[in-house]
XYZ file of C-alpha atoms in Angstrom:
759
model
C 0.000 0.000 0.000
C 1.385 3.430 -0.981
C 1.788 6.423 1.340
C -1.081 8.154 -0.460
C -3.349 5.198 0.268
C -2.320 5.253 3.921
C -3.643 8.791 4.214
C -7.060 7.755 2.845
C -7.942 5.038 5.384
C -7.628 4.393 9.053
C -7.492 1.086 10.925
C -9.527 -0.112 13.874
C -8.043 -1.883 16.874
C -8.349 -5.283 15.169
C -6.722 -4.049 11.980
C -9.867 -3.703 9.803
C -10.308 -0.667 7.626
C -12.810 2.024 8.636
C -14.308 4.627 6.250
C -12.616 8.001 6.088
C -14.163 10.905 8.082
C -15.424 13.704 5.842
C -16.033 17.423 6.144
C -15.518 19.324 9.382
C -14.972 16.130 11.394
C -12.112 15.094 9.091
C -10.596 18.573 9.341
C -10.786 18.387 13.156
C -9.205 14.924 13.288
C -6.314 16.152 11.149
C -5.556 19.084 13.422
C -2.545 18.890 15.768
C -3.255 17.921 19.362
C -2.614 21.479 20.554
C -5.208 22.914 18.176
C -7.720 20.202 19.124
C -7.343 21.117 22.801
C -7.786 24.841 22.129
C -10.826 24.296 19.869
C -12.495 22.014 22.413
C -11.899 24.367 25.347
C -13.059 27.437 23.383
C -16.221 25.660 22.194
C -17.070 24.480 25.729
C -16.566 27.977 27.163
C -18.657 29.583 24.421
C -21.560 27.153 24.965
C -21.439 27.597 28.758
C -21.296 31.395 28.614
C -24.019 31.586 25.953
C -26.313 29.371 28.018
C -25.775 31.390 31.187
C -26.353 34.717 29.413
C -29.506 33.435 27.715
C -31.009 31.989 30.901
C -30.128 35.156 32.843
C -31.778 37.387 30.252
C -34.893 35.188 30.188
C -35.247 35.251 33.978
C -34.782 39.035 34.097
C -37.388 39.648 31.363
C -40.043 37.319 32.824
C -39.465 38.573 36.364
C -39.597 42.200 35.238
C -42.850 41.657 33.313
C -44.505 40.044 36.355
C -43.365 42.935 38.513
C -44.761 45.444 35.980
C -48.147 43.668 36.023
C -48.233 43.840 39.827
C -47.162 47.501 39.746
C -49.815 48.414 37.164
C -52.483 46.633 39.248
C -51.455 48.569 42.375
C -51.343 51.865 40.467
C -54.844 51.189 39.105
C -56.029 51.183 42.708
C -54.566 54.703 43.055
C -56.438 55.733 39.885
C -59.674 54.348 41.357
C -59.065 56.337 44.554
C -58.567 59.523 42.516
C -61.809 58.773 40.660
C -63.758 58.133 43.903
C -62.448 61.216 45.768
C -64.951 63.574 44.162
C -67.961 61.286 44.612
C -67.025 60.749 48.269
C -66.712 64.514 48.746
C -70.115 64.989 47.151
C -71.617 62.291 49.372
C -70.114 63.849 52.498
C -71.258 67.376 51.618
C -74.817 66.504 50.581
C -75.253 64.155 53.531
C -74.690 67.237 55.699
C -77.020 69.395 53.565
C -79.772 66.772 53.897
C -79.990 67.890 57.552
C -80.174 71.592 56.606
C -83.437 73.049 58.075
C -84.119 75.131 54.960
C -83.865 72.107 52.636
C -85.978 69.964 54.978
C -88.602 72.734 55.196
C -88.757 73.124 51.406
C -89.079 69.362 50.799
C -91.664 68.956 53.568
C -93.754 71.904 52.354
C -93.707 70.524 48.791
C -94.609 66.991 49.932
C -97.618 68.410 51.860
C -98.825 70.181 48.713
C -98.221 73.677 50.043
C -96.839 76.413 47.763
C -93.145 77.035 48.286
C -92.259 80.378 49.841
C -90.134 82.417 47.329
C -87.654 83.440 50.045
C -87.242 79.825 51.124
C -86.894 78.750 47.487
C -84.161 81.346 46.917
C -82.389 80.268 50.103
C -82.376 76.605 49.041
C -81.168 77.519 45.550
C -78.321 79.563 47.049
C -77.337 76.570 49.223
C -77.252 74.303 46.167
C -75.266 76.853 44.133
C -72.751 77.134 46.992
C -72.318 73.340 46.919
C -71.720 73.419 43.153
C -69.087 76.077 43.593
C -67.412 74.412 46.590
C -67.416 70.895 45.077
C -66.719 72.052 41.475
C -69.619 69.975 40.137
C -72.421 70.559 37.624
C -75.616 69.187 39.245
C -77.333 70.083 42.546
C -81.091 69.446 42.636
C -83.789 68.907 45.283
C -86.423 66.435 44.047
C -89.784 65.641 45.661
C -91.381 62.265 46.296
C -93.362 62.699 43.040
C -90.009 62.692 41.163
C -90.424 66.359 40.196
C -87.813 69.053 40.730
C -88.476 71.338 43.715
C -85.383 73.566 43.464
C -82.500 73.347 40.957
C -79.134 75.135 41.307
C -78.815 75.739 37.579
C -81.548 76.367 35.024
C -84.992 76.751 36.611
C -86.583 73.335 35.978
C -89.101 73.337 38.839
C -91.952 70.913 38.215
C -90.065 68.809 35.647
C -89.683 65.055 36.135
C -86.098 64.361 37.212
C -85.230 60.715 37.880
C -81.825 60.038 36.213
C -81.451 56.294 35.650
C -84.109 55.655 38.327
C -81.779 56.903 41.142
C -84.471 59.039 42.845
C -86.883 56.088 42.910
C -84.216 53.844 44.395
C -83.320 56.424 47.075
C -87.033 56.712 48.020
C -87.485 52.934 48.025
C -84.348 52.248 50.039
C -83.823 55.467 52.049
C -80.044 55.524 52.131
C -77.451 57.528 50.222
C -76.531 56.191 46.748
C -73.126 56.803 45.139
C -72.764 55.649 41.551
C -71.556 56.462 38.038
C -74.176 56.614 35.292
C -74.380 57.396 31.574
C -76.571 60.407 30.739
C -77.796 61.379 27.282
C -77.005 64.714 25.673
C -80.701 65.624 25.787
C -80.602 65.567 29.595
C -77.342 67.576 29.592
C -78.948 70.142 27.294
C -81.848 70.639 29.713
C -79.460 71.191 32.637
C -77.051 73.300 30.486
C -73.891 72.840 32.622
C -70.830 75.053 31.886
C -68.962 72.103 30.284
C -71.717 71.425 27.716
C -69.850 73.203 24.912
C -66.731 71.069 25.527
C -68.596 67.738 25.470
C -68.698 66.529 21.851
C -70.069 63.031 22.501
C -73.763 62.089 22.479
C -73.482 60.594 25.978
C -71.650 61.683 29.113
C -70.364 59.886 32.215
C -71.611 61.488 35.447
C -70.768 60.679 39.069
C -74.044 60.892 41.033
C -75.042 60.940 44.687
C -78.676 60.597 45.771
C -79.229 61.565 49.430
C -82.650 61.112 51.090
C -84.013 64.173 52.992
C -85.923 63.161 56.136
C -88.493 65.001 58.227
C -86.864 65.265 61.674
C -90.174 64.843 63.484
C -91.585 61.814 61.628
C -88.270 60.477 60.231
C -89.993 60.002 56.878
C -88.333 60.746 53.543
C -89.790 63.938 52.080
C -87.341 64.455 49.202
C -84.036 63.520 47.606
C -80.920 65.663 47.035
C -79.225 64.839 43.715
C -75.625 65.925 43.025
C -73.827 65.221 39.770
C -70.309 65.700 38.447
C -69.637 65.345 34.697
C -66.497 63.261 34.151
C -66.058 64.099 30.448
C -63.042 66.351 29.972
C -62.223 66.505 33.710
C -58.435 66.872 33.954
C -57.910 66.315 37.746
C -58.984 62.653 37.582
C -56.034 61.679 35.380
C -53.666 64.545 36.224
C -53.516 63.726 39.938
C -52.837 60.091 39.119
C -49.814 61.017 36.973
C -48.544 63.424 39.643
C -48.881 60.757 42.341
C -47.317 57.926 40.288
C -44.625 60.002 38.504
C -45.940 59.797 34.962
C -47.260 57.004 32.750
C -50.735 56.798 31.188
C -54.113 57.281 32.900
C -57.507 57.338 31.245
C -61.282 56.916 31.629
C -63.326 55.337 28.796
C -67.115 55.532 28.443
C -68.895 52.413 27.169
C -71.610 53.268 24.645
C -74.835 51.212 24.322
C -73.472 49.942 20.993
C -70.542 48.333 22.823
C -67.978 50.815 21.505
C -65.948 53.155 23.699
C -65.478 56.941 23.904
C -62.435 58.467 25.546
C -63.652 60.612 28.469
C -60.318 61.858 29.837
C -56.694 60.710 29.423
C -53.158 62.013 29.977
C -49.754 60.596 29.094
C -46.464 61.877 30.555
C -42.838 60.864 30.954
C -41.255 59.957 34.289
C -41.357 62.627 37.041
C -43.530 65.159 35.150
C -43.683 68.757 36.398
C -47.153 69.687 37.787
C -47.113 72.905 35.764
C -46.504 70.935 32.561
C -49.360 68.525 33.326
C -51.695 71.443 34.087
C -51.201 72.875 30.588
C -50.818 69.627 28.646
C -53.873 68.883 26.454
C -55.857 65.731 27.185
C -54.546 62.773 25.182
C -56.944 61.946 22.304
C -55.302 58.572 21.500
C -57.650 55.605 22.099
C -56.029 52.386 23.289
C -56.715 48.860 21.977
C -60.421 48.140 22.580
C -59.760 44.410 23.103
C -58.394 45.119 26.589
C -61.374 47.414 27.304
C -63.782 44.670 26.213
C -61.958 42.222 28.499
C -62.378 44.633 31.439
C -66.125 44.907 30.702
C -66.425 41.104 30.602
C -64.584 40.841 33.959
C -67.416 42.753 35.703
C -65.340 44.903 38.057
C -62.293 42.638 38.297
C -58.875 43.879 37.180
C -57.502 42.691 33.810
C -53.991 43.322 32.514
C -52.228 43.458 29.159
C -49.727 45.377 27.042
C -50.342 48.167 24.514
C -48.181 50.597 22.550
C -49.383 54.203 22.399
C -47.204 56.598 20.475
C -43.517 55.800 21.056
C -44.035 54.189 24.469
C -45.090 50.642 25.389
C -47.161 50.292 28.553
C -48.201 47.477 30.848
C -51.950 48.141 31.167
C -54.282 47.427 34.095
C -58.001 48.098 33.563
C -61.201 47.736 35.620
C -64.830 48.303 34.705
C -66.936 50.866 36.611
C -70.417 49.515 37.456
C -73.552 51.629 37.777
C -76.148 51.226 40.527
C -77.805 48.397 38.568
C -74.482 46.506 38.448
C -73.932 47.121 34.708
C -70.531 48.248 33.363
C -70.659 51.846 32.139
C -67.003 52.874 31.948
C -63.431 51.558 32.264
C -60.591 52.960 34.391
C -57.161 52.447 32.755
C -53.641 52.772 34.165
C -50.548 52.318 31.984
C -47.133 51.721 33.580
C -44.233 52.509 31.184
C -41.810 49.695 30.382
C -38.742 51.873 29.785
C -37.367 51.057 33.258
C -37.529 47.324 32.473
C -35.774 47.847 29.143
C -33.000 49.860 30.806
C -32.559 47.154 33.454
C -32.356 44.448 30.801
C -29.803 46.437 28.793
C -27.589 47.062 31.830
C -27.830 43.438 32.933
C -26.899 42.115 29.492
C -23.958 44.525 29.341
C -22.636 43.312 32.683
C -23.107 39.664 31.659
C -21.267 40.206 28.381
C -18.351 41.919 30.133
C -18.078 39.139 32.709
C -18.367 36.503 29.957
C -15.585 38.200 27.987
C -13.307 38.234 31.049
C -14.039 34.540 31.680
C -13.329 33.738 28.031
C -9.997 35.589 28.150
C -8.971 33.861 31.384
C -10.016 30.454 30.048
C -8.117 31.061 26.827
C -4.946 31.839 28.756
C -5.372 28.693 30.836
C -6.008 26.627 27.682
C -2.834 27.954 26.024
C -0.799 27.249 29.173
C -2.187 23.714 29.354
C -1.482 23.173 25.664
C 2.122 24.272 26.081
C 2.602 22.010 29.084
C 1.268 18.913 27.279
C 1.924 19.331 23.568
C 5.399 20.927 23.570
C 7.218 17.904 25.156
C 5.448 15.565 22.710
C 6.463 17.743 19.754
C 10.113 17.768 20.822
C 10.047 13.991 21.393
C 8.645 13.610 17.869
C 11.505 15.699 16.415
C 14.060 13.631 18.361
C 12.524 10.400 17.031
C 12.733 11.711 13.452
C 16.415 12.596 13.916
C 17.083 9.159 15.423
C 15.290 7.551 12.494
C 17.534 9.458 10.064
C 20.600 7.659 11.491
C 21.883 9.883 14.294
C 22.040 7.303 17.088
C 23.613 9.700 19.571
C 20.558 12.019 19.749
C 18.626 11.882 23.015
C 15.205 13.217 24.056
C 14.991 15.991 26.596
C 13.084 14.967 29.756
C 10.888 17.921 30.920
C 9.062 16.236 33.788
C 8.364 12.900 35.443
C 4.836 12.498 34.028
C 3.778 9.991 31.355
C 5.442 12.059 28.607
C 8.638 12.259 30.665
C 8.530 8.509 31.237
C 8.054 8.019 27.505
C 11.092 10.255 26.800
C 13.146 8.293 29.332
C 12.095 5.025 27.709
C 12.957 6.484 24.294
C 16.441 7.420 25.497
C 16.894 3.934 26.926
C 15.800 2.477 23.607
C 18.335 4.674 21.758
C 21.061 3.581 24.146
C 20.100 -0.046 23.644
C 20.133 0.389 19.886
C 23.615 1.899 20.008
C 24.801 -0.882 22.254
C 23.287 -3.536 19.996
C 25.269 -2.165 17.080
C 28.464 -2.344 19.151
C 27.688 -5.924 20.277
C 27.614 -7.123 16.682
C 31.422 -6.886 16.716
C 31.811 -8.438 20.169
C 30.039 -11.718 20.912
C 30.574 -11.658 24.657
C 29.342 -8.108 24.867
C 26.293 -9.141 22.907
C 25.278 -11.684 25.560
C 25.531 -9.043 28.228
C 23.461 -6.660 26.157
C 20.804 -9.336 25.576
C 20.433 -9.810 29.310
C 20.183 -6.079 29.770
C 17.577 -5.913 27.025
C 15.448 -8.560 28.733
C 15.627 -6.561 31.942
C 14.478 -3.477 30.088
C 11.607 -5.440 28.543
C 10.516 -6.492 32.002
C 10.688 -2.880 33.125
C 8.559 -1.892 30.183
C 5.989 -4.525 31.113
C 5.899 -3.147 34.622
C 5.388 0.299 33.120
C 2.538 -1.082 31.014
C 0.975 -2.604 34.111
C 1.317 0.697 35.942
C -0.282 2.450 32.985
C -3.241 0.055 33.059
C -3.655 0.669 36.786
C -3.652 4.418 36.139
C -6.368 3.960 33.525
C -8.455 1.960 36.020
C -8.063 4.694 38.636
C -9.066 7.298 36.063
C -12.256 5.355 35.248
C -13.111 5.157 38.950
C -12.607 8.903 39.324
C -14.853 9.532 36.304
C -17.593 7.387 37.877
C -17.226 9.301 41.151
C -17.483 12.576 39.230
C -20.707 11.429 37.517
C -22.212 10.484 40.889
C -21.226 13.891 42.293
C -22.858 15.605 39.297
C -26.096 13.664 39.845
C -26.106 14.669 43.526
C -25.556 18.300 42.511
C -28.479 18.192 40.084
C -30.623 16.638 42.803
C -29.628 19.380 45.248
C -30.360 22.101 42.702
C -33.836 20.665 42.059
C -34.533 20.466 45.780
C -33.378 24.067 46.249
C -35.699 25.208 43.464
C -38.597 23.267 45.038
C -37.824 24.726 48.478
C -37.671 28.242 47.024
C -41.013 27.689 45.315
C -42.591 26.457 48.561
C -41.074 29.428 50.412
C -42.570 31.838 47.850
C -45.907 30.000 48.085
C -45.769 30.263 51.887
C -45.120 33.996 51.678
C -48.016 34.400 49.221
C -50.404 32.354 51.435
C -49.365 34.301 54.545
C -49.802 37.622 52.724
C -53.268 36.690 51.459
C -54.261 35.448 54.942
C -53.046 38.705 56.479
C -54.935 40.850 53.929
C -58.163 38.856 54.500
C -57.733 38.780 58.274
C -58.017 42.567 58.841
C -61.392 43.186 57.096
C -62.818 39.900 58.470
C -61.859 40.883 62.032
C -63.462 44.291 61.415
C -66.707 42.656 60.249
C -66.601 40.012 62.993
C -66.022 42.618 65.712
C -68.912 44.822 64.522
C -71.415 41.979 64.025
C -71.861 41.698 67.796
C -72.904 45.350 67.947
C -75.100 44.911 64.847
C -76.862 42.004 66.551
C -77.312 44.038 69.740
C -78.577 47.127 67.874
C -80.894 45.009 65.728
C -82.417 43.359 68.791
C -82.838 46.765 70.436
C -84.651 48.090 67.351
C -86.908 45.019 67.206
C -87.709 45.381 70.925
C -88.437 49.067 70.388
C -90.836 48.281 67.509
C -92.601 45.631 69.614
C -92.890 48.104 72.508
C -94.278 50.677 70.090
C -96.905 48.140 68.868
C -97.888 47.314 72.440
C -98.609 50.959 73.311
C -99.980 51.919 69.869
C -101.686 48.759 68.596
C -103.696 50.672 65.984
C -101.297 52.769 63.904
C -102.321 54.906 60.966
C -103.249 53.020 57.764
C -100.047 54.121 55.997
C -97.901 52.479 58.730
C -100.059 49.321 58.611
C -99.662 49.149 54.825
C -95.898 49.624 55.068
C -95.691 46.878 57.766
C -97.514 44.478 55.442
C -95.352 45.613 52.524
C -92.095 44.744 54.331
C -93.603 41.652 56.107
C -92.731 42.945 59.585
C -93.556 39.660 61.348
C -91.118 37.780 59.107
C -88.429 40.385 59.833
C -88.888 39.778 63.594
C -87.931 36.106 63.192
C -85.545 36.210 60.225
C -83.336 39.245 61.012
C -81.731 37.748 64.192
C -81.154 34.495 62.287
C -79.556 36.435 59.433
C -77.138 38.245 61.804
C -76.327 34.948 63.549
C -75.587 33.313 60.186
C -73.277 36.207 59.310
C -71.377 35.696 62.587
C -71.032 31.972 61.859
C -69.760 32.740 58.350
C -67.155 35.265 59.520
C -66.046 32.880 62.272
C -65.531 30.203 59.589
C -63.462 32.651 57.507
C -61.317 33.473 60.562
C -60.676 29.761 61.120
C -59.620 29.322 57.482
C -57.300 32.378 57.686
C -55.776 31.014 60.905
C -55.195 27.659 59.206
C -53.492 29.361 56.248
C -51.198 31.309 58.584
C -50.387 28.205 60.637
C -49.641 26.186 57.498
C -47.421 28.836 55.864
C -45.458 29.470 59.111
C -43.896 32.487 57.375
C -42.761 33.905 60.718
C -41.257 30.579 61.897
C -38.448 29.886 59.448
C -36.126 28.973 62.359
C -36.323 25.892 64.518
C -38.976 26.490 67.201
C -41.051 24.467 69.635
C -44.542 24.020 68.130
C -47.704 21.917 68.532
C -47.640 19.247 65.789
C -51.424 18.733 66.067
C -51.910 22.380 65.105
C -49.815 21.936 61.957
C -51.680 18.730 60.994
C -55.073 20.381 61.538
C -54.039 23.438 59.502
C -52.982 21.160 56.633
C -56.293 19.255 56.853
C -58.194 22.553 56.799
C -56.449 23.512 53.535
C -57.207 20.070 52.037
C -60.832 20.061 53.291
C -62.157 20.685 49.765
C -60.590 17.423 48.568
C -62.066 15.407 51.444
C -65.650 16.587 50.879
C -68.226 14.458 49.100
C -68.485 14.676 45.302
C -71.131 13.472 42.874
C -69.008 10.413 42.043
C -68.043 9.460 45.617
C -69.010 10.071 49.282
C -66.847 12.088 51.676
C -63.447 10.625 52.585
C -63.629 9.697 56.262
C -60.927 11.195 58.474
C -59.974 9.363 61.682
C -57.782 11.310 64.107
C -56.263 9.318 66.960
C -54.250 11.997 68.731
C -52.206 11.295 71.851
C -51.023 14.003 74.220
C -47.834 15.266 72.608
C -45.335 17.734 74.040
C -44.283 20.721 71.955
C -41.612 19.601 69.480
C -38.635 21.628 68.291
C -38.784 21.597 64.486
C -38.938 23.692 61.323
C -42.704 24.022 61.321
C -43.135 25.256 57.758
C -41.057 22.401 56.297
C -42.795 19.815 58.497
C -46.187 21.110 57.292
C -44.909 20.564 53.747
C -44.214 16.896 54.641
C -47.760 16.497 56.058
C -49.156 18.119 52.894
C -47.183 15.797 50.536
C -48.199 12.604 52.396
C -51.884 13.602 52.735
C -52.135 14.672 49.052
C -50.629 11.314 47.981
C -53.124 9.491 50.225
C -56.073 11.403 48.712
C -54.756 10.775 45.164
C -54.435 7.059 45.939
C -58.024 6.908 47.258
C -59.358 8.829 44.233
C -57.530 6.427 41.901
C -58.963 3.460 43.829
C -62.499 4.946 43.814
C -62.360 5.571 40.052
C -62.955 1.854 39.506
C -65.795 1.540 42.078
C -69.453 2.546 42.077
C -70.983 4.932 44.591
C -72.669 2.021 46.405
C -69.408 0.078 46.624
C -67.636 3.091 48.090
C -70.409 3.535 50.680
C -70.148 -0.127 51.637
C -66.364 0.129 52.051
C -65.761 3.877 52.618
C -62.431 5.559 51.910
C -60.562 6.414 55.101
C -57.461 8.338 56.140
C -56.200 7.658 59.669
C -53.779 9.942 61.540
C -52.248 8.621 64.767
C -49.802 10.440 67.008
C -47.937 8.963 69.956
C -44.936 9.453 72.222
C -42.298 6.753 71.687
C -40.200 7.727 74.716
C -38.903 10.842 76.416
C -36.924 11.824 73.319
C -39.047 10.815 70.308
C -42.582 11.260 68.980
C -44.309 9.445 66.131
C -46.894 10.481 63.508
C -48.497 7.721 61.385
C -50.659 8.588 58.341
C -52.420 5.655 56.621
C -55.079 5.080 53.976
C -57.128 2.080 52.797
C -56.397 2.573 49.112
C -54.845 0.167 46.601
C -51.404 0.112 48.228
C -47.974 0.247 46.567
C -46.511 -2.732 44.664
C -43.623 -4.308 46.541
C -41.345 -3.979 43.505
C -41.362 -0.163 43.653
C -41.633 0.423 47.412
C -37.857 0.748 47.655
C -37.895 3.609 45.101
C -40.629 5.908 46.446
C -38.069 8.190 48.121
C -35.854 8.403 45.003
C -35.704 11.793 43.265
C -37.907 12.155 40.159
C -39.640 8.807 40.739
C -43.427 8.959 40.495
C -46.298 6.618 39.693
C -48.624 9.464 38.713
C -49.450 10.371 35.094
C -47.248 12.850 33.223
C -47.993 16.419 34.299
C -49.599 15.459 37.605
C -46.512 14.661 39.676
C -42.843 15.708 39.588
C -41.457 12.850 41.665
C -39.857 15.292 44.126
C -42.500 15.412 46.890
C -41.514 12.268 48.803
C -37.806 12.787 48.099
C -37.918 16.277 49.620
C -40.069 14.998 52.505
C -37.513 12.279 53.231
C -34.694 14.838 53.201
C -36.642 17.199 55.528
C -37.288 14.420 58.072
C -33.933 12.645 57.980
C -31.444 15.441 57.284
C -33.172 18.570 58.572
C -34.703 17.012 61.707
C -32.532 13.933 62.258
C -35.640 11.709 62.174
C -36.961 8.701 60.288
C -39.522 8.344 57.486
C -40.625 4.817 56.605
C -43.332 3.353 54.384
C -45.377 0.199 55.006
C -47.735 -0.892 52.249
C -49.750 -3.996 51.401
C -51.106 -4.261 47.883
C -54.905 -4.086 47.958
C -55.113 -2.997 51.611
C -53.467 0.419 51.845
C -50.331 2.344 52.733
C -48.944 3.803 55.964
C -46.189 6.426 56.323
C -44.554 6.623 59.763
C -42.683 9.788 60.808
C -40.407 9.682 63.851
C -38.641 12.859 64.959
C -36.801 13.860 68.142
C -38.582 16.182 70.586
C -35.483 18.368 70.973
C -33.135 19.244 68.118
C -29.390 19.241 68.897
C -27.793 22.670 69.156
C -26.096 23.807 65.969
């Protein structure tokens, strides 16, 4: 075979020919060892750095977008407060004016059919005009029980029917103040002729109304209704104050037309930290945002919806909420847009820092790769040159020994071989010397064999180290997964605790006031009964009203209603307490706690899964609690263990019940049994068992392995029992064992020490 043919094939270990590598792979195989090392190291570094930069950028973008959604939702609450300020001011002011003697006298005189004194009429009109001026509103009207205007602050409309969107009728029917936003036609606006009429181009307008009943102080009967109204269209303060408070962004109010389309009522857009003087002179923004988000807010019926929209040169994270009228129908949408320029700047800065760090790592790795290449390849190259010179006939050339590693040993062996070759040539002339050289050669062969044996041992050790490295890598991946799961549970605990805290305050407020409501209600009922005893024959109007409201039914039902409300709020308080106990957000350290409290809190959270369903009866819960001392533990993590075991037990029972009829389940009901006991003065035991299908014996030894699960794909991660085992054994120094019989059920036994050793 020619030298050219030798370059076209390669041989396997047994001497058979293998096909030639083509393309890039052939080019790589033909590179010198030094270049192969550099290419491999550079490629590995590039892939690692690219992966880290990509993952980092993804996490920053997704985290920033979630934060923007939360920020926009919170800022929408500020926008709603700015919108409600005026209507609350109107309600406060006109509630006070409803007690004004002049207004009461005018309404009472009108309701009795007496002509209204001109001086009194002028006095009432002046009061209403003062309210319009003080509140900066457009409507202030006193309406009689016949729905006709008694006195109007604006155009004289006395005697006209005035019942906007049935608000006067509702205030007379249910004599309490009404605050609402309503849509009013242009025809009604034209009759009232407010100052803003010329600026309102739309056919309909959004008005914030209050309807305040006016009562006769002597009879406590409603003799009229005070109506106040503030036109929202074109009102700058609603959106301007929001931008001043939140340092810019987008704020708007959209009116929903009967056709389902939207009209922009008021909107402003400003950069970060806008000057109040600039906002005061800036024209209202005429740009209408994407109506799909507005339609979504209408469909949500008062709940907040979020999205993204680009208006002009700025992209905003949008939060929107529908405004409902007194009838509960959506009439307008409040919109808050949070600019995304801060997120873009953060992403740009983060990517810049990552690229700089990656470049520094690449430079340092390149230097290390070159140093390693010089340390390995250079001695081999020089040994190759020495071998070529020796092959050309110079038997006195010797290899330079750089170190005592494998390459150095190879150079030493090469020098010995050259010496032996030179000696063999000399022994050809001397027979006796040849014998001596043969013996020496045999000794060198033996030494070479020993070197070969040592080399094989080194290879074996290297394989063992590689196996150990793979095991270490698997443990590291396991630890990383557990850390991610723990972080997720910690975040979930913080979220649960936050929600429980936010619910707890208003529930406590309601619960604390219900006692007084019950007491006041009983006092009122007793007063009415006392009134009936002394005045058994009231006037016909009172008798008719008593029959209208079914007074006898109110006597019996109202106390029951208040009692039911107290029971409901007490139930909510118990659920909130269970959420707080389960999350244990304030007990991240090892503390002495009541284990029964943690188990009961977990059961409270899982109560919805234990209840009866159409396909099966309720899962029976048997609690066999012993008297346990307080146990030093990480309560939040231990609650996670209880949660994992109980969820698996419920899943096992549901899977078992899927193959049984309702009657079969009733005959042999599903049960979960929880037993606690004290083993001795140092240990306690918690046993949780079910009467499900059990676990096959072949897989019982694997249930605590990471990523092992018997559940369908997407329903289980295989980390719950692994993390539970680690929490019990490593975190608490306890024991977690499983006993299961196929067809009879499964029992998990937790044993933990009462006192944790000091760290």
